[in-house]
């Protein structure tokens, strides 16, 4: 019953995957005249490569964000290539991607959303780069294979449930900038 209610709550917050345009297997929303975010991708691909730029209607856009729930529930996803143009990883962006084993978060990322990697149960290690200032609550909750974490030197607080149910977590490097957990 508890898992059903959690799933129901997640689905209620999941957008209907509206998008402005599609290039290849990825869908995008236009944020402004120069920038877009990835809104959805294939939910059966094992490897996803997000481009740094995308051309649509003779306009070149920088891909600066991975939208909320963009790849959520892609149970086949093994790895994601995130370009250095990405500034934000949205809420639940990779939630329930339980086969995801490999992800490198580039130095450009400043924010990781709520539940961004929730229940990525095959993820074993993660390094949060120095530009990340915010990590949403529950971002790595349920990553029960996560063994080690290195946090950014610009993180000042760790939100509630960020590493909840990370049963194998043996090593976490906390920077001296942390003022609250």
PDB file of C-alpha atoms in Angstrom:
ATOM      1  CA  UNK A   1       0.000   0.000   0.000  1.00  0.00           C
ATOM      2  CA  UNK A   2       2.846   2.397   0.887  1.00  0.00           C
ATOM      3  CA  UNK A   3       4.607   1.805  -2.467  1.00  0.00           C
ATOM      4  CA  UNK A   4       1.329   2.207  -4.347  1.00  0.00           C
ATOM      5  CA  UNK A   5       0.673   5.570  -2.669  1.00  0.00           C
ATOM      6  CA  UNK A   6       4.226   6.712  -3.443  1.00  0.00           C
ATOM      7  CA  UNK A   7       3.856   5.708  -7.084  1.00  0.00           C
ATOM      8  CA  UNK A   8       0.486   7.418  -7.285  1.00  0.00           C
ATOM      9  CA  UNK A   9       1.990  10.627  -5.831  1.00  0.00           C
ATOM     10  CA  UNK A  10       4.851  10.495  -8.325  1.00  0.00           C
ATOM     11  CA  UNK A  11       2.557   9.961 -11.276  1.00  0.00           C
ATOM     12  CA  UNK A  12       0.390  12.862 -10.147  1.00  0.00           C
ATOM     13  CA  UNK A  13       3.443  15.146 -10.304  1.00  0.00           C
ATOM     14  CA  UNK A  14       4.641  13.781 -13.640  1.00  0.00           C
ATOM     15  CA  UNK A  15       3.934  16.122 -16.559  1.00  0.00           C
ATOM     16  CA  UNK A  16       2.055  14.863 -19.581  1.00  0.00           C
ATOM     17  CA  UNK A  17       5.260  15.162 -21.568  1.00  0.00           C
ATOM     18  CA  UNK A  18       4.259  18.163 -23.615  1.00  0.00           C
ATOM     19  CA  UNK A  19       7.108  19.497 -25.707  1.00  0.00           C
ATOM     20  CA  UNK A  20       7.862  22.149 -28.300  1.00  0.00           C
ATOM     21  CA  UNK A  21       9.855  20.004 -30.736  1.00  0.00           C
ATOM     22  CA  UNK A  22      11.640  16.713 -31.250  1.00  0.00           C
ATOM     23  CA  UNK A  23      15.108  16.053 -32.659  1.00  0.00           C
ATOM     24  CA  UNK A  24      16.106  12.419 -32.872  1.00  0.00           C
ATOM     25  CA  UNK A  25      14.727  10.524 -29.866  1.00  0.00           C
ATOM     26  CA  UNK A  26      14.687  13.527 -27.529  1.00  0.00           C
ATOM     27  CA  UNK A  27      11.967  16.111 -26.954  1.00  0.00           C
ATOM     28  CA  UNK A  28      12.708  19.721 -26.039  1.00  0.00           C
ATOM     29  CA  UNK A  29      10.991  22.794 -24.626  1.00  0.00           C
ATOM     30  CA  UNK A  30      12.181  26.217 -25.692  1.00  0.00           C
ATOM     31  CA  UNK A  31      13.167  28.230 -22.609  1.00  0.00           C
ATOM     32  CA  UNK A  32      14.170  31.427 -24.398  1.00  0.00           C
ATOM     33  CA  UNK A  33      15.591  32.498 -27.746  1.00  0.00           C
ATOM     34  CA  UNK A  34      18.867  30.644 -27.164  1.00  0.00           C
ATOM     35  CA  UNK A  35      18.164  27.796 -24.755  1.00  0.00           C
ATOM     36  CA  UNK A  36      16.132  24.609 -24.419  1.00  0.00           C
ATOM     37  CA  UNK A  37      15.606  21.835 -21.912  1.00  0.00           C
ATOM     38  CA  UNK A  38      15.246  18.124 -22.572  1.00  0.00           C
ATOM     39  CA  UNK A  39      11.700  17.226 -21.551  1.00  0.00           C
ATOM     40  CA  UNK A  40      11.465  13.549 -22.449  1.00  0.00           C
ATOM     41  CA  UNK A  41      13.420  10.856 -24.096  1.00  0.00           C
ATOM     42  CA  UNK A  42      12.935   7.273 -25.123  1.00  0.00           C
ATOM     43  CA  UNK A  43      11.888   5.116 -22.227  1.00  0.00           C
ATOM     44  CA  UNK A  44      13.510   1.966 -23.533  1.00  0.00           C
ATOM     45  CA  UNK A  45      16.987   3.098 -24.632  1.00  0.00           C
ATOM     46  CA  UNK A  46      19.922   1.730 -22.661  1.00  0.00           C
ATOM     47  CA  UNK A  47      22.277   4.628 -23.447  1.00  0.00           C
ATOM     48  CA  UNK A  48      21.218   8.246 -23.796  1.00  0.00           C
ATOM     49  CA  UNK A  49      23.481  10.962 -25.150  1.00  0.00           C
ATOM     50  CA  UNK A  50      22.178  14.464 -24.560  1.00  0.00           C
ATOM     51  CA  UNK A  51      23.664  16.907 -27.071  1.00  0.00           C
ATOM     52  CA  UNK A  52      25.190  20.234 -26.065  1.00  0.00           C
ATOM     53  CA  UNK A  53      23.322  22.039 -28.850  1.00  0.00           C
ATOM     54  CA  UNK A  54      20.351  21.225 -31.046  1.00  0.00           C
ATOM     55  CA  UNK A  55      19.192  22.732 -34.333  1.00  0.00           C
ATOM     56  CA  UNK A  56      15.489  23.275 -34.940  1.00  0.00           C
ATOM     57  CA  UNK A  57      13.854  25.415 -37.654  1.00  0.00           C
ATOM     58  CA  UNK A  58      17.237  26.880 -38.593  1.00  0.00           C
ATOM     59  CA  UNK A  59      17.821  27.981 -34.985  1.00  0.00           C
ATOM     60  CA  UNK A  60      20.691  26.665 -32.884  1.00  0.00           C
ATOM     61  CA  UNK A  61      19.814  26.193 -29.212  1.00  0.00           C
ATOM     62  CA  UNK A  62      21.996  25.338 -26.210  1.00  0.00           C
ATOM     63  CA  UNK A  63      20.654  22.460 -24.139  1.00  0.00           C
ATOM     64  CA  UNK A  64      20.922  23.858 -20.593  1.00  0.00           C
ATOM     65  CA  UNK A  65      18.522  21.759 -18.526  1.00  0.00           C
ATOM     66  CA  UNK A  66      17.193  18.261 -18.027  1.00  0.00           C
ATOM     67  CA  UNK A  67      13.517  18.794 -17.251  1.00  0.00           C
ATOM     68  CA  UNK A  68      11.430  17.394 -14.440  1.00  0.00           C
ATOM     69  CA  UNK A  69      10.701  13.676 -14.909  1.00  0.00           C
ATOM     70  CA  UNK A  70      12.493  13.664 -18.298  1.00  0.00           C
ATOM     71  CA  UNK A  71      13.746  10.072 -18.090  1.00  0.00           C
ATOM     72  CA  UNK A  72      11.754   8.906 -15.074  1.00  0.00           C
ATOM     73  CA  UNK A  73      10.790   5.217 -15.088  1.00  0.00           C
ATOM     74  CA  UNK A  74      13.206   4.250 -17.889  1.00  0.00           C
ATOM     75  CA  UNK A  75      14.017   0.896 -16.348  1.00  0.00           C
ATOM     76  CA  UNK A  76      16.372  -0.075 -19.231  1.00  0.00           C
ATOM     77  CA  UNK A  77      18.639   2.980 -18.971  1.00  0.00           C
ATOM     78  CA  UNK A  78      22.242   1.989 -18.178  1.00  0.00           C
ATOM     79  CA  UNK A  79      24.139   5.234 -18.791  1.00  0.00           C
ATOM     80  CA  UNK A  80      23.608   8.881 -19.651  1.00  0.00           C
ATOM     81  CA  UNK A  81      26.020  11.310 -21.227  1.00  0.00           C
ATOM     82  CA  UNK A  82      25.311  14.810 -19.913  1.00  0.00           C
ATOM     83  CA  UNK A  83      26.973  17.671 -21.829  1.00  0.00           C
ATOM     84  CA  UNK A  84      28.884  20.509 -20.188  1.00  0.00           C
ATOM     85  CA  UNK A  85      26.100  22.923 -21.212  1.00  0.00           C
ATOM     86  CA  UNK A  86      23.660  21.511 -18.621  1.00  0.00           C
ATOM     87  CA  UNK A  87      23.058  23.819 -15.640  1.00  0.00           C
ATOM     88  CA  UNK A  88      20.153  22.030 -13.930  1.00  0.00           C
ATOM     89  CA  UNK A  89      18.938  18.482 -13.459  1.00  0.00           C
ATOM     90  CA  UNK A  90      15.203  18.664 -12.728  1.00  0.00           C
ATOM     91  CA  UNK A  91      13.048  17.007 -10.112  1.00  0.00           C
ATOM     92  CA  UNK A  92      12.678  13.238 -10.635  1.00  0.00           C
ATOM     93  CA  UNK A  93      14.707  13.527 -13.882  1.00  0.00           C
ATOM     94  CA  UNK A  94      16.080   9.985 -13.508  1.00  0.00           C
ATOM     95  CA  UNK A  95      13.753   8.711 -10.788  1.00  0.00           C
ATOM     96  CA  UNK A  96      13.217   4.941 -10.836  1.00  0.00           C
ATOM     97  CA  UNK A  97      15.914   4.361 -13.495  1.00  0.00           C
ATOM     98  CA  UNK A  98      16.920   1.275 -11.550  1.00  0.00           C
ATOM     99  CA  UNK A  99      19.368  -0.083 -14.154  1.00  0.00           C
ATOM    100  CA  UNK A 100      21.352   3.185 -14.317  1.00  0.00           C
ATOM    101  CA  UNK A 101      24.939   2.359 -13.396  1.00  0.00           C
ATOM    102  CA  UNK A 102      26.927   5.184 -14.958  1.00  0.00           C
ATOM    103  CA  UNK A 103      26.451   8.937 -14.902  1.00  0.00           C
ATOM    104  CA  UNK A 104      28.970  11.742 -14.868  1.00  0.00           C
ATOM    105  CA  UNK A 105      27.637  15.074 -13.712  1.00  0.00           C
ATOM    106  CA  UNK A 106      29.605  17.812 -15.505  1.00  0.00           C
ATOM    107  CA  UNK A 107      31.089  20.827 -13.707  1.00  0.00           C
ATOM    108  CA  UNK A 108      28.507  23.103 -15.335  1.00  0.00           C
ATOM    109  CA  UNK A 109      25.636  21.684 -13.240  1.00  0.00           C
ATOM    110  CA  UNK A 110      24.521  24.066 -10.480  1.00  0.00           C
ATOM    111  CA  UNK A 111      21.397  22.334  -9.197  1.00  0.00           C
ATOM    112  CA  UNK A 112      20.143  18.768  -8.749  1.00  0.00           C
ATOM    113  CA  UNK A 113      16.390  18.534  -8.181  1.00  0.00           C
ATOM    114  CA  UNK A 114      14.203  16.729  -5.676  1.00  0.00           C
ATOM    115  CA  UNK A 115      14.342  12.962  -6.188  1.00  0.00           C
ATOM    116  CA  UNK A 116      16.527  13.431  -9.287  1.00  0.00           C
ATOM    117  CA  UNK A 117      18.102   9.965  -8.901  1.00  0.00           C
ATOM    118  CA  UNK A 118      15.458   8.429  -6.623  1.00  0.00           C
ATOM    119  CA  UNK A 119      15.614   4.612  -6.592  1.00  0.00           C
ATOM    120  CA  UNK A 120      18.503   4.406  -9.076  1.00  0.00           C
ATOM    121  CA  UNK A 121      19.326   1.177  -7.305  1.00  0.00           C
ATOM    122  CA  UNK A 122      22.239   0.150  -9.578  1.00  0.00           C
ATOM    123  CA  UNK A 123      24.184   3.417  -9.178  1.00  0.00           C
ATOM    124  CA  UNK A 124      27.363   2.656  -7.211  1.00  0.00           C
ATOM    125  CA  UNK A 125      29.214   5.975  -6.984  1.00  0.00           C
ATOM    126  CA  UNK A 126      28.638   9.635  -7.721  1.00  0.00           C
ATOM    127  CA  UNK A 127      30.752  12.766  -7.675  1.00  0.00           C
ATOM    128  CA  UNK A 128      28.962  16.046  -7.222  1.00  0.00           C
ATOM    129  CA  UNK A 129      31.030  18.714  -9.036  1.00  0.00           C
ATOM    130  CA  UNK A 130      32.092  21.972  -7.409  1.00  0.00           C
ATOM    131  CA  UNK A 131      29.513  24.205  -9.108  1.00  0.00           C
ATOM    132  CA  UNK A 132      26.548  22.320  -7.606  1.00  0.00           C
ATOM    133  CA  UNK A 133      25.015  24.564  -4.985  1.00  0.00           C
ATOM    134  CA  UNK A 134      21.686  22.815  -4.371  1.00  0.00           C
ATOM    135  CA  UNK A 135      20.726  19.170  -4.046  1.00  0.00           C
ATOM    136  CA  UNK A 136      16.993  18.594  -3.596  1.00  0.00           C
ATOM    137  CA  UNK A 137      15.593  16.405  -0.861  1.00  0.00           C
ATOM    138  CA  UNK A 138      15.605  12.704  -1.630  1.00  0.00           C
ATOM    139  CA  UNK A 139      17.890  13.257  -4.632  1.00  0.00           C
ATOM    140  CA  UNK A 140      19.706   9.935  -4.051  1.00  0.00           C
ATOM    141  CA  UNK A 141      17.151   8.260  -1.803  1.00  0.00           C
ATOM    142  CA  UNK A 142      16.772   4.555  -2.489  1.00  0.00           C
ATOM    143  CA  UNK A 143      20.116   4.275  -4.310  1.00  0.00           C
ATOM    144  CA  UNK A 144      20.800   1.159  -2.296  1.00  0.00           C
ATOM    145  CA  UNK A 145      23.930   0.148  -4.271  1.00  0.00           C
ATOM    146  CA  UNK A 146      25.571   3.548  -3.788  1.00  0.00           C
ATOM    147  CA  UNK A 147      28.915   2.916  -2.089  1.00  0.00           C
ATOM    148  CA  UNK A 148      30.641   6.297  -2.255  1.00  0.00           C
ATOM    149  CA  UNK A 149      29.770   9.965  -2.678  1.00  0.00           C
ATOM    150  CA  UNK A 150      31.999  12.981  -3.080  1.00  0.00           C
ATOM    151  CA  UNK A 151      30.218  16.271  -2.511  1.00  0.00           C
ATOM    152  CA  UNK A 152      30.859  19.642  -4.069  1.00  0.00           C
ATOM    153  CA  UNK A 153      32.892  22.247  -2.195  1.00  0.00           C
ATOM    154  CA  UNK A 154      30.083  24.759  -2.704  1.00  0.00           C
ATOM    155  CA  UNK A 155      27.389  22.722  -0.911  1.00  0.00           C
ATOM    156  CA  UNK A 156      26.344  24.361   2.349  1.00  0.00           C
ATOM    157  CA  UNK A 157      23.487  22.079   3.386  1.00  0.00           C
ATOM    158  CA  UNK A 158      22.187  18.587   2.779  1.00  0.00           C
ATOM    159  CA  UNK A 159      18.407  18.362   2.553  1.00  0.00           C
ATOM    160  CA  UNK A 160      16.274  15.742   4.305  1.00  0.00           C
ATOM    161  CA  UNK A 161      16.314  12.202   2.951  1.00  0.00           C
ATOM    162  CA  UNK A 162      19.013  13.014   0.390  1.00  0.00           C
ATOM    163  CA  UNK A 163      20.731   9.668   1.029  1.00  0.00           C
ATOM    164  CA  UNK A 164      17.815   7.802   2.637  1.00  0.00           C
ATOM    165  CA  UNK A 165      18.009   3.998   2.171  1.00  0.00           C
ATOM    166  CA  UNK A 166      21.531   4.131   0.735  1.00  0.00           C
ATOM    167  CA  UNK A 167      22.276   0.922   2.612  1.00  0.00           C
ATOM    168  CA  UNK A 168      25.686   0.254   1.037  1.00  0.00           C
ATOM    169  CA  UNK A 169      27.026   3.803   1.454  1.00  0.00           C
ATOM    170  CA  UNK A 170      30.438   3.391   3.041  1.00  0.00           C
ATOM    171  CA  UNK A 171      32.195   6.598   2.085  1.00  0.00           C
ATOM    172  CA  UNK A 172      30.991  10.168   1.898  1.00  0.00           C
ATOM    173  CA  UNK A 173      33.314  13.121   1.602  1.00  0.00           C
ATOM    174  CA  UNK A 174      31.797  16.163   3.288  1.00  0.00           C
ATOM    175  CA  UNK A 175      33.332  19.520   2.462  1.00  0.00           C
ATOM    176  CA  UNK A 176      34.034  21.990   5.257  1.00  0.00           C
ATOM    177  CA  UNK A 177      31.430  24.340   3.712  1.00  0.00           C
ATOM    178  CA  UNK A 178      28.562  22.243   5.151  1.00  0.00           C
ATOM    179  CA  UNK A 179      26.679  24.220   7.768  1.00  0.00           C
ATOM    180  CA  UNK A 180      23.584  22.040   8.142  1.00  0.00           C
ATOM    181  CA  UNK A 181      22.462  18.494   7.543  1.00  0.00           C
TER     182      UNK A 181
END
